[in-house]
Coordinates of C-alpha atoms in Angstrom, one line a residue:
X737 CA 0.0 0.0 0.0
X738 CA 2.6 2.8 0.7
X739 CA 4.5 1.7 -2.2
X740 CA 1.6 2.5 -4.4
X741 CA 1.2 5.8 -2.7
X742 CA 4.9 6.7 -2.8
X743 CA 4.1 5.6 -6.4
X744 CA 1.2 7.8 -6.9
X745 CA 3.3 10.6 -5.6
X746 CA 6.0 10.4 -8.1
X747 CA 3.7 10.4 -10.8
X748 CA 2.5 14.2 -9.9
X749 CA 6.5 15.1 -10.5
X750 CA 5.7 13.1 -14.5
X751 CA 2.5 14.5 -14.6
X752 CA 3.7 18.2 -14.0
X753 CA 6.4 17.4 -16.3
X754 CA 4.3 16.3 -19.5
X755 CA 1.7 19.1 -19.1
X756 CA 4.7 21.7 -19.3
X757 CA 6.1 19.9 -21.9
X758 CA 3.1 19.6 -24.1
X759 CA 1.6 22.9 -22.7
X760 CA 5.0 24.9 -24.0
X761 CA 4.9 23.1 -27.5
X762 CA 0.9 24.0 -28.0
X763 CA 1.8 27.0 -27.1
X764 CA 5.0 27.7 -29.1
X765 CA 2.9 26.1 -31.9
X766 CA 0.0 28.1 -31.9
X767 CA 1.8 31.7 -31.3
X768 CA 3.9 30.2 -34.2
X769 CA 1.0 29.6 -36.3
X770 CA -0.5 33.0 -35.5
X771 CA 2.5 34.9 -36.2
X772 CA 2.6 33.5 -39.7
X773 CA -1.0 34.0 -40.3
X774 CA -0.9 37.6 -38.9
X775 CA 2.1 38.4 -41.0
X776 CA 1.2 37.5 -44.3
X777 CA -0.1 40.4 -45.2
X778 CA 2.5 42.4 -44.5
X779 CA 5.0 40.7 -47.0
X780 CA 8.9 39.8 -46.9
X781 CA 9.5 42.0 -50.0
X782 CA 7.6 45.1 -48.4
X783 CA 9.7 48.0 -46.8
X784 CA 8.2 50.6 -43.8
X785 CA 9.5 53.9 -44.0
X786 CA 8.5 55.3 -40.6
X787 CA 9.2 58.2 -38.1
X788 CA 9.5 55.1 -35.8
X789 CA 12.2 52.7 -35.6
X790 CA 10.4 48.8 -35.1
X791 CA 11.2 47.4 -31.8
X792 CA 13.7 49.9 -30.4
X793 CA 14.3 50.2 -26.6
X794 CA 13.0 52.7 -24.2
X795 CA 16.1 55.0 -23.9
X796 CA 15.5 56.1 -27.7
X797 CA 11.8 57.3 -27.2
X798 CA 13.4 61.0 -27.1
X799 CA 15.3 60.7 -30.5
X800 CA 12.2 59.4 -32.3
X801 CA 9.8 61.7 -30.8
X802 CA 11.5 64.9 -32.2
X803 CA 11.8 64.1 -36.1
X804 CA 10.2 65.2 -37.8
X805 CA 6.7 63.5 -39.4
X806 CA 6.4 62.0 -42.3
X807 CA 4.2 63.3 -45.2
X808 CA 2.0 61.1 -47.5
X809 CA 3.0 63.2 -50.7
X810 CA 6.6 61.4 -50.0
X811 CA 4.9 58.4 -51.7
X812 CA 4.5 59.8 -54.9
X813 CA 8.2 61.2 -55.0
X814 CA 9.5 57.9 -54.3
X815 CA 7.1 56.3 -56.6
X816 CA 8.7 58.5 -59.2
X817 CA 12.4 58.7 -58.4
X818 CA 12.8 55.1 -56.9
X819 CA 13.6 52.4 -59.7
X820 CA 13.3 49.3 -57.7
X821 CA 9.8 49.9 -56.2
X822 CA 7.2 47.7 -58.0
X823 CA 4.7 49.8 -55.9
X824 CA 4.2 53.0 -53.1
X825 CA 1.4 53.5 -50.9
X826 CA 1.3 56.0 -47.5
X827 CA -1.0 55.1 -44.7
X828 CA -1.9 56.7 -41.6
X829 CA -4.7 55.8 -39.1
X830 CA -6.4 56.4 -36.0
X831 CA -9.7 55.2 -33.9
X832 CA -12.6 56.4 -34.6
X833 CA -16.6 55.1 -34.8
X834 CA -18.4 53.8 -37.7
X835 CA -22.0 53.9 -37.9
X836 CA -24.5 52.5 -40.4
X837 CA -28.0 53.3 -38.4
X838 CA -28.8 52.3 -35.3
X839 CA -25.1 49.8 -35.1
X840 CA -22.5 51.0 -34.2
X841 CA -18.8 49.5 -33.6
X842 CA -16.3 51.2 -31.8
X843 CA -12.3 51.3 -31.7
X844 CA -12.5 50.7 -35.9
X845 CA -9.3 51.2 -36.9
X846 CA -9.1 54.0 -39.5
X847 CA -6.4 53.9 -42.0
X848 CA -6.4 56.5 -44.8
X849 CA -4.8 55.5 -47.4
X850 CA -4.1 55.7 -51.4
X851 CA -5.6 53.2 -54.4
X852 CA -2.2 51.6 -54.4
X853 CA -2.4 49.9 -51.1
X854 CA -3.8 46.5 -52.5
X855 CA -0.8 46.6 -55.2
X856 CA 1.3 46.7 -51.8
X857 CA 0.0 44.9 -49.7
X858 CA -1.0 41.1 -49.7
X859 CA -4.7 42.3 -49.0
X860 CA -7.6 40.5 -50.4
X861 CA -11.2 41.2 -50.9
X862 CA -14.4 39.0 -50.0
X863 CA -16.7 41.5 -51.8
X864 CA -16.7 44.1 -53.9
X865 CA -13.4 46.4 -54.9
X866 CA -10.8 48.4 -53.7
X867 CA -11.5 52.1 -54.5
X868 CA -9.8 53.7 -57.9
X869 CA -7.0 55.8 -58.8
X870 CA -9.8 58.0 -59.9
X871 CA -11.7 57.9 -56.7
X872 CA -8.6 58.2 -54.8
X873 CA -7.3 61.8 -56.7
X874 CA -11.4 62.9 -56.3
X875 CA -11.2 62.1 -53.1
X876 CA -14.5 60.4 -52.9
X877 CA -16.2 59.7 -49.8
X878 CA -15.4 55.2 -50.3
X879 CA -15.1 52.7 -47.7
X880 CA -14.0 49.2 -47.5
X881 CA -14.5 47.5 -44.5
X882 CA -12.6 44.9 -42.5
X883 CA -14.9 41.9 -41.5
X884 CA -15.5 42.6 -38.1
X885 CA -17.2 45.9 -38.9
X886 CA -19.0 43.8 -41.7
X887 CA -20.2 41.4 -39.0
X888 CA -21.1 44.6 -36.6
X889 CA -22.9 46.8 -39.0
X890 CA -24.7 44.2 -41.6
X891 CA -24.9 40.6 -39.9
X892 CA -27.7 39.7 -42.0
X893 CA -27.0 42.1 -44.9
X894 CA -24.9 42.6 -48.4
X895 CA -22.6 45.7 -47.1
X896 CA -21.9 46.7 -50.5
X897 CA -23.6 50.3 -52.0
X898 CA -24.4 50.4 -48.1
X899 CA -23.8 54.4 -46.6
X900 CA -22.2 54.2 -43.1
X901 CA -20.7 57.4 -40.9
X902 CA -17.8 57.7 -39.9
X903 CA -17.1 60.4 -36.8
X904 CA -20.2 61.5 -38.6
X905 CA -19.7 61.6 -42.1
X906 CA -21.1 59.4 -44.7
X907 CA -19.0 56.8 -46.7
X908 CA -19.7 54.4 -49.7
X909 CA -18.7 51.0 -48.8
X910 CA -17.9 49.4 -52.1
X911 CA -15.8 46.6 -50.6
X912 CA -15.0 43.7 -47.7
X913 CA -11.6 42.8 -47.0
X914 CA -11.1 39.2 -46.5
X915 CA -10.8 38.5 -42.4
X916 CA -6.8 38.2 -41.7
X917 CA -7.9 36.9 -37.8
X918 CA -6.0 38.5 -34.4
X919 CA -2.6 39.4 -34.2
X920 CA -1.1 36.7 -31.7
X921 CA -4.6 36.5 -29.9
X922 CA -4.4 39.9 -28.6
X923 CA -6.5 42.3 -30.5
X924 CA -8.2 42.0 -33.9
X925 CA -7.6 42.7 -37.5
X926 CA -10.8 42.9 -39.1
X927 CA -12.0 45.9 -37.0
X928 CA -10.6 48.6 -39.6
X929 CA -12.2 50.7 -42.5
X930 CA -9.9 52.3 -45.5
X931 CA -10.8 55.2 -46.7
X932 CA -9.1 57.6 -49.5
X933 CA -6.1 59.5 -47.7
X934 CA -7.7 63.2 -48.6
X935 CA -11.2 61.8 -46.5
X936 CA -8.8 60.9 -43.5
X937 CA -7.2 64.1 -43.3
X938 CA -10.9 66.0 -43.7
X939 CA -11.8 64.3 -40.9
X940 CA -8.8 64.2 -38.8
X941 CA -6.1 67.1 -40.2
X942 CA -2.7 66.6 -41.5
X943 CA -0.7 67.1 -38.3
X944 CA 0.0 63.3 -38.2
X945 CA 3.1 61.2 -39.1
X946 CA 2.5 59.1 -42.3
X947 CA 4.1 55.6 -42.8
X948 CA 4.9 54.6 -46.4
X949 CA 5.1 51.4 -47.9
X950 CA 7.6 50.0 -50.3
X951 CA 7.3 46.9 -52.5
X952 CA 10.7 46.0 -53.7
X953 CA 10.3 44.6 -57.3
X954 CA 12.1 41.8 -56.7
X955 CA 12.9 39.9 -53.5
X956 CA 16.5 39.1 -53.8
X957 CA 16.9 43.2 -54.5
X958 CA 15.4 44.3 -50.8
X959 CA 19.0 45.4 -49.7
X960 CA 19.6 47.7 -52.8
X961 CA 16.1 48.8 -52.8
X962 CA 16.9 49.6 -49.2
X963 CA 19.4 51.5 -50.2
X964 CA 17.6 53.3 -53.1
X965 CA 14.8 54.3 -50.6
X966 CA 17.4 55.7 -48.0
X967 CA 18.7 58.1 -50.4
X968 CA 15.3 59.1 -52.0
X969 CA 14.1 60.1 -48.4
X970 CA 18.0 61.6 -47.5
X971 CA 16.9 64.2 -50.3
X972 CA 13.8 64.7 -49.2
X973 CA 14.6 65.6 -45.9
X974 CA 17.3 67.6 -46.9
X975 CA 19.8 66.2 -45.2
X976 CA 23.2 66.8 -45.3
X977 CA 26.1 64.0 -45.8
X978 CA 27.2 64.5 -42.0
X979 CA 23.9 64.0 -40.9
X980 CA 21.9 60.7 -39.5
X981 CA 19.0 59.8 -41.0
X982 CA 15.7 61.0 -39.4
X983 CA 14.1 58.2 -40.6
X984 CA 14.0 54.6 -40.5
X985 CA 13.5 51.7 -42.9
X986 CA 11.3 48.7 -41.2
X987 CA 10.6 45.5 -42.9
X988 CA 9.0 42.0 -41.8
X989 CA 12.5 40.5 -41.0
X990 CA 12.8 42.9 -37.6
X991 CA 9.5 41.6 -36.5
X992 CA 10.8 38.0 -37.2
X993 CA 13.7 38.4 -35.5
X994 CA 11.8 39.8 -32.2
X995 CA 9.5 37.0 -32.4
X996 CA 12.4 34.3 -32.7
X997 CA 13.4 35.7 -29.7
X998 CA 10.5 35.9 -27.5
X999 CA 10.1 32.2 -28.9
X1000 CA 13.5 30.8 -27.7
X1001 CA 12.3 32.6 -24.1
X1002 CA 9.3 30.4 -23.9
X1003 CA 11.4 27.8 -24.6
X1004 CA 13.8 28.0 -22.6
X1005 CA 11.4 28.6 -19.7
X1006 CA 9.1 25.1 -20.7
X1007 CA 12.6 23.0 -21.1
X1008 CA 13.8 24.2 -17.5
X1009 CA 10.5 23.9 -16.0
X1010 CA 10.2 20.2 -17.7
X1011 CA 13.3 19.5 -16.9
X1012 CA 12.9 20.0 -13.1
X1013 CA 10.0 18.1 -13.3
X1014 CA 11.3 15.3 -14.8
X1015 CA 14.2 15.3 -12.9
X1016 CA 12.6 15.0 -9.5
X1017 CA 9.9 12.6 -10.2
X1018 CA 13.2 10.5 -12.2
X1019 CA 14.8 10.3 -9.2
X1020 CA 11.3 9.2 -7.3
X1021 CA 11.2 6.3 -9.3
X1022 CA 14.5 5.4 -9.3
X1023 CA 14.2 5.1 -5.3
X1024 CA 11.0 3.2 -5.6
X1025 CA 12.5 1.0 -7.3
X1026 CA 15.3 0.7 -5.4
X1027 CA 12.7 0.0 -1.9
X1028 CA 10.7 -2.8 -4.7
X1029 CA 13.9 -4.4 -5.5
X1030 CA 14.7 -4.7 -2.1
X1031 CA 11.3 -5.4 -0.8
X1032 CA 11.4 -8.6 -3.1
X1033 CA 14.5 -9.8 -2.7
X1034 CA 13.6 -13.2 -1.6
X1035 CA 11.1 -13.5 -4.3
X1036 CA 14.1 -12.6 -7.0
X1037 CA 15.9 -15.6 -5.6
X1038 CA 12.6 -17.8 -6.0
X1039 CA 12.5 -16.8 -9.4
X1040 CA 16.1 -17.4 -10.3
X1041 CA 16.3 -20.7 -8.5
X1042 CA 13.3 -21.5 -10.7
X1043 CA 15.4 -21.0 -13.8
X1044 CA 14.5 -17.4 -14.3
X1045 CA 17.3 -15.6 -16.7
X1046 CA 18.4 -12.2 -16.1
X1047 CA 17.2 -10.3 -18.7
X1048 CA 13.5 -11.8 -17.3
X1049 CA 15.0 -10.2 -14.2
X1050 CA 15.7 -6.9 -15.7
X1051 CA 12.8 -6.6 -17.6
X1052 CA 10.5 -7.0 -15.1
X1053 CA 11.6 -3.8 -13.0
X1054 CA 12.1 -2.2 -16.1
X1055 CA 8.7 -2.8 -17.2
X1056 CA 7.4 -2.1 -13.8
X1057 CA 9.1 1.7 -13.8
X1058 CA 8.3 2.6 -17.2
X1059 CA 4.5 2.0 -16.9
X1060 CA 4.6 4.1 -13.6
X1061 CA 6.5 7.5 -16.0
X1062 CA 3.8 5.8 -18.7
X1063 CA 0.6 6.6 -16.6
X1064 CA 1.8 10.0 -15.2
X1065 CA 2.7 10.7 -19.0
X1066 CA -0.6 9.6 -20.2
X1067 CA -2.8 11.6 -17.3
X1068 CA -0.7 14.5 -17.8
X1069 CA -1.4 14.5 -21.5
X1070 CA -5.1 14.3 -20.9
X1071 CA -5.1 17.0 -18.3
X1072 CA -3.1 19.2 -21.2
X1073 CA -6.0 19.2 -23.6
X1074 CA -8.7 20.6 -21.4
X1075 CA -5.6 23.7 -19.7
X1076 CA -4.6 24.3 -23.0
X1077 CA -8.0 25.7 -24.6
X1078 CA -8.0 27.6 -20.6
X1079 CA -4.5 29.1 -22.5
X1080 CA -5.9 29.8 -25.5
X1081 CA -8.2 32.8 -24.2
X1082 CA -5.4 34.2 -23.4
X1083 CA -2.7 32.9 -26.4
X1084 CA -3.3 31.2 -29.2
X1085 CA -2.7 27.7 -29.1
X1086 CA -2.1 24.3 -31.4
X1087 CA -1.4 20.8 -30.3
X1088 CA -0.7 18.6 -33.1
X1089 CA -0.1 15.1 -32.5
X1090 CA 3.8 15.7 -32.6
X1091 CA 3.6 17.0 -29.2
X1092 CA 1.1 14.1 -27.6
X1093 CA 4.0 11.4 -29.0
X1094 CA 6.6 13.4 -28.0
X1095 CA 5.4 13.2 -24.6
X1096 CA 4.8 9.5 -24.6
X1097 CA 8.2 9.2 -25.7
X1098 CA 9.6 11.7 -23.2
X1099 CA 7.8 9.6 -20.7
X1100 CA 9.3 6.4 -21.7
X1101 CA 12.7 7.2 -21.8
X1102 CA 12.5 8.5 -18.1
X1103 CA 10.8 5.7 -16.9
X1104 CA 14.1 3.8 -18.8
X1105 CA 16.6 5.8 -17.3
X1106 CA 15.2 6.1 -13.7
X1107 CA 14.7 2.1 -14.1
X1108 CA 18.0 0.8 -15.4
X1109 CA 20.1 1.4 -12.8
X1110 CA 17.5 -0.3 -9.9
X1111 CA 16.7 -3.4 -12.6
X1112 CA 20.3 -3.6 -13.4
X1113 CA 20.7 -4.6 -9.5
X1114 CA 17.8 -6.7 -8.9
X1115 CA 19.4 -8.6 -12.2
X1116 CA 22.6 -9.3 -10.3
X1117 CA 21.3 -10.2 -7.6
X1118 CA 22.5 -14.2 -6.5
X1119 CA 20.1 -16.3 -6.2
X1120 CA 21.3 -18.2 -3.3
X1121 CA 22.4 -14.7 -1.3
X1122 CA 19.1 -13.4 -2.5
X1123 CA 16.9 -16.5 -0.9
X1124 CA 19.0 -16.1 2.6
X1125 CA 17.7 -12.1 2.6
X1126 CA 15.9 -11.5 5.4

């Protein structure tokens, strides 16, 4: 009885260890997976010119708080001077309400924008169109809305030739954009509207900093068209050769890299936390089996004088402390499931089967290695020593 509840015990230390093992993965998985699908739109071949630098530290808030802001006429310049830019669009934004009757949805992202945005962006439509170069240089009052406003304002009706407000005044909605989902779980990006870059700034002024975005023609030419966009903005700034650019150039890659990194943190968080686990409820078997081996030390030597071979010997304990790490392993991956979609309100989360087998397996080789060692022993034992043991 108190071997089975020293056993019991152990298997909390196996348990703890497979639901942070398979816990981290889901969630290394599913962040993984978000990232990708959050990102897609934004394109490796796409380049950010920003007041803003992406992901700098806290210390440089000063130095990019006092350049100056960028304009959205810079897109046309470098639409004109820049010879490896397949395509140029500016885009600003801010919060605001939309409106179509008595709905309302609040927090909608507002972007202003120019008819070039779809040629540089990855964005796709569900409905409708993208307003014109036309509309655009009219500057006529056109909408396209992200599908969370879609879902707020019409849930049971076609959107398009629709009129909604906007802090009050009325748009066209002549397209959908196809839902792109929630950036890492956290907040949503459907809830925006796009609206002709002229509207925006009827509505909101010009006194706001303009990002503009840069598709290189060609992939593999990113770095020179880098380059190529540095000294097209250098000129536009006006600045001098001794000077630092009061700019920056962001692309995809920085966001990567950031992500990698919060990544290998997570990681390395699961593996010690696992590891611990592991580790302790490892050595709780080993000593189990250790007391069992001793315990049933006469009945060894019964078995050997019976004509029992070793390796019946040594796979018997064996057996015996594997299927203890087995059954912690296996409650610990059903108690994983139900936590995991707990996580997912929180963080997005996936569990393939890759991660149930890989904590079976992790579960099998430390019932192994915590096994060995006492099976090993009872093996060796002598049968005639082992039938004296009192």
């Amino acid at each position: 009885m108190a071997n089975k509840i020293r056993a019991a015990l152990t298997m909390v230390s196996i348990f703890i260890g497979i639901v942070a093992v398979t816990l981290m993965g889901a969630a290394i998985t599913g962040l993984t997976n978000s990232f990708n699908k959050s990102f897609q739109f934004m394109g490796a071949d796409v380049l950010y010119v920003d007041k803003w630098q992406w992901g700098f530290s806290g210390g440089e808030w000063w130095k990019y708080r006092n350049r100056k802001d960028l304009k959205p006429e810079y897109a046309e310049r470098i639409q004109r001077e820049a010879t490896l830019a397949a395509a140029v669009a500016p885009e600003t934004d801010r919060n605001g309400i939309v409106k179509y009757k008595n709905k309302v949805a609040n927090n909608v992202d507002i972007v202003g924008t120019t008819a070039s945005y779809p040629d540089v962006t990855n964005m796709s439509l569900d409905a409708g169109r993208f307003f014109t170069l036309e509309e655009d240089r009219g500057n006529r009052p056109m909408v396209i809305i992200g599908g969370d406003v879609a879902d707020a304002l019409f849930p049971n009706q076609d959107p398009i030739g629709q009129s909604i407000k906007i802090n009050g005044l009325s748009f066209r909605v002549v397209g959908v954009r196809s839902k792109e989902g929630s950036f890492l779980g956290m907040f949503s990006l459907d809830n925006v509207v796009f609206i002709p870059i002229g509207q925006f700034q009827d509505i909101y002024g010009t006194r706001f900093s303009a990002t503009i975005d840069v598709r290189a023609s060609n992939e593999k030419d990113l770095d020179d068209s880098k380059e190529e966009l540095r000294g097209i903005m250098r000129k536009i700034r006006g600045l001098a050769p001794y000077q630092e650019d009061d700019f920056s150039i962001n692309q995809q890659d920085q966001f990567t890299n950031a992500f990698d990194q919060m990544i290998m943190y997570v990681g390395a968080i699961g593996i010690f936390v696992t590891a611990l686990s592991l580790f302790v409820g490892g050595i709780g078997i080993m000593n189990i089996m250790f007391v069992s081996v001793t315990e049933r030390t006469k009945e060894i030597g019964i078995r050997k004088a019976l004509g029992a071979p070793r390796r019946a010997i040594l796979a018997q304990f064996l057996l015996e402390a594997v299927l203890i790490c087995l059954s912690g392993g296996l409650i610990g991956l059903g108690a994983s499931y139900p936590l995991s979609m707990l996580v997912d309100k929180v963080l997005p989360t996936s569990m393939p089967v890759s991660i149930a087998i890989t904590g079976i397996l992790i579960s099998l080789v430390v019932g192994v290695i915590s096994g060995i060692v006492p099976a090993l022993r009872a093996s060796r034992l002598d049968p005639v020593d082992a039938l004296r043991y009192e």
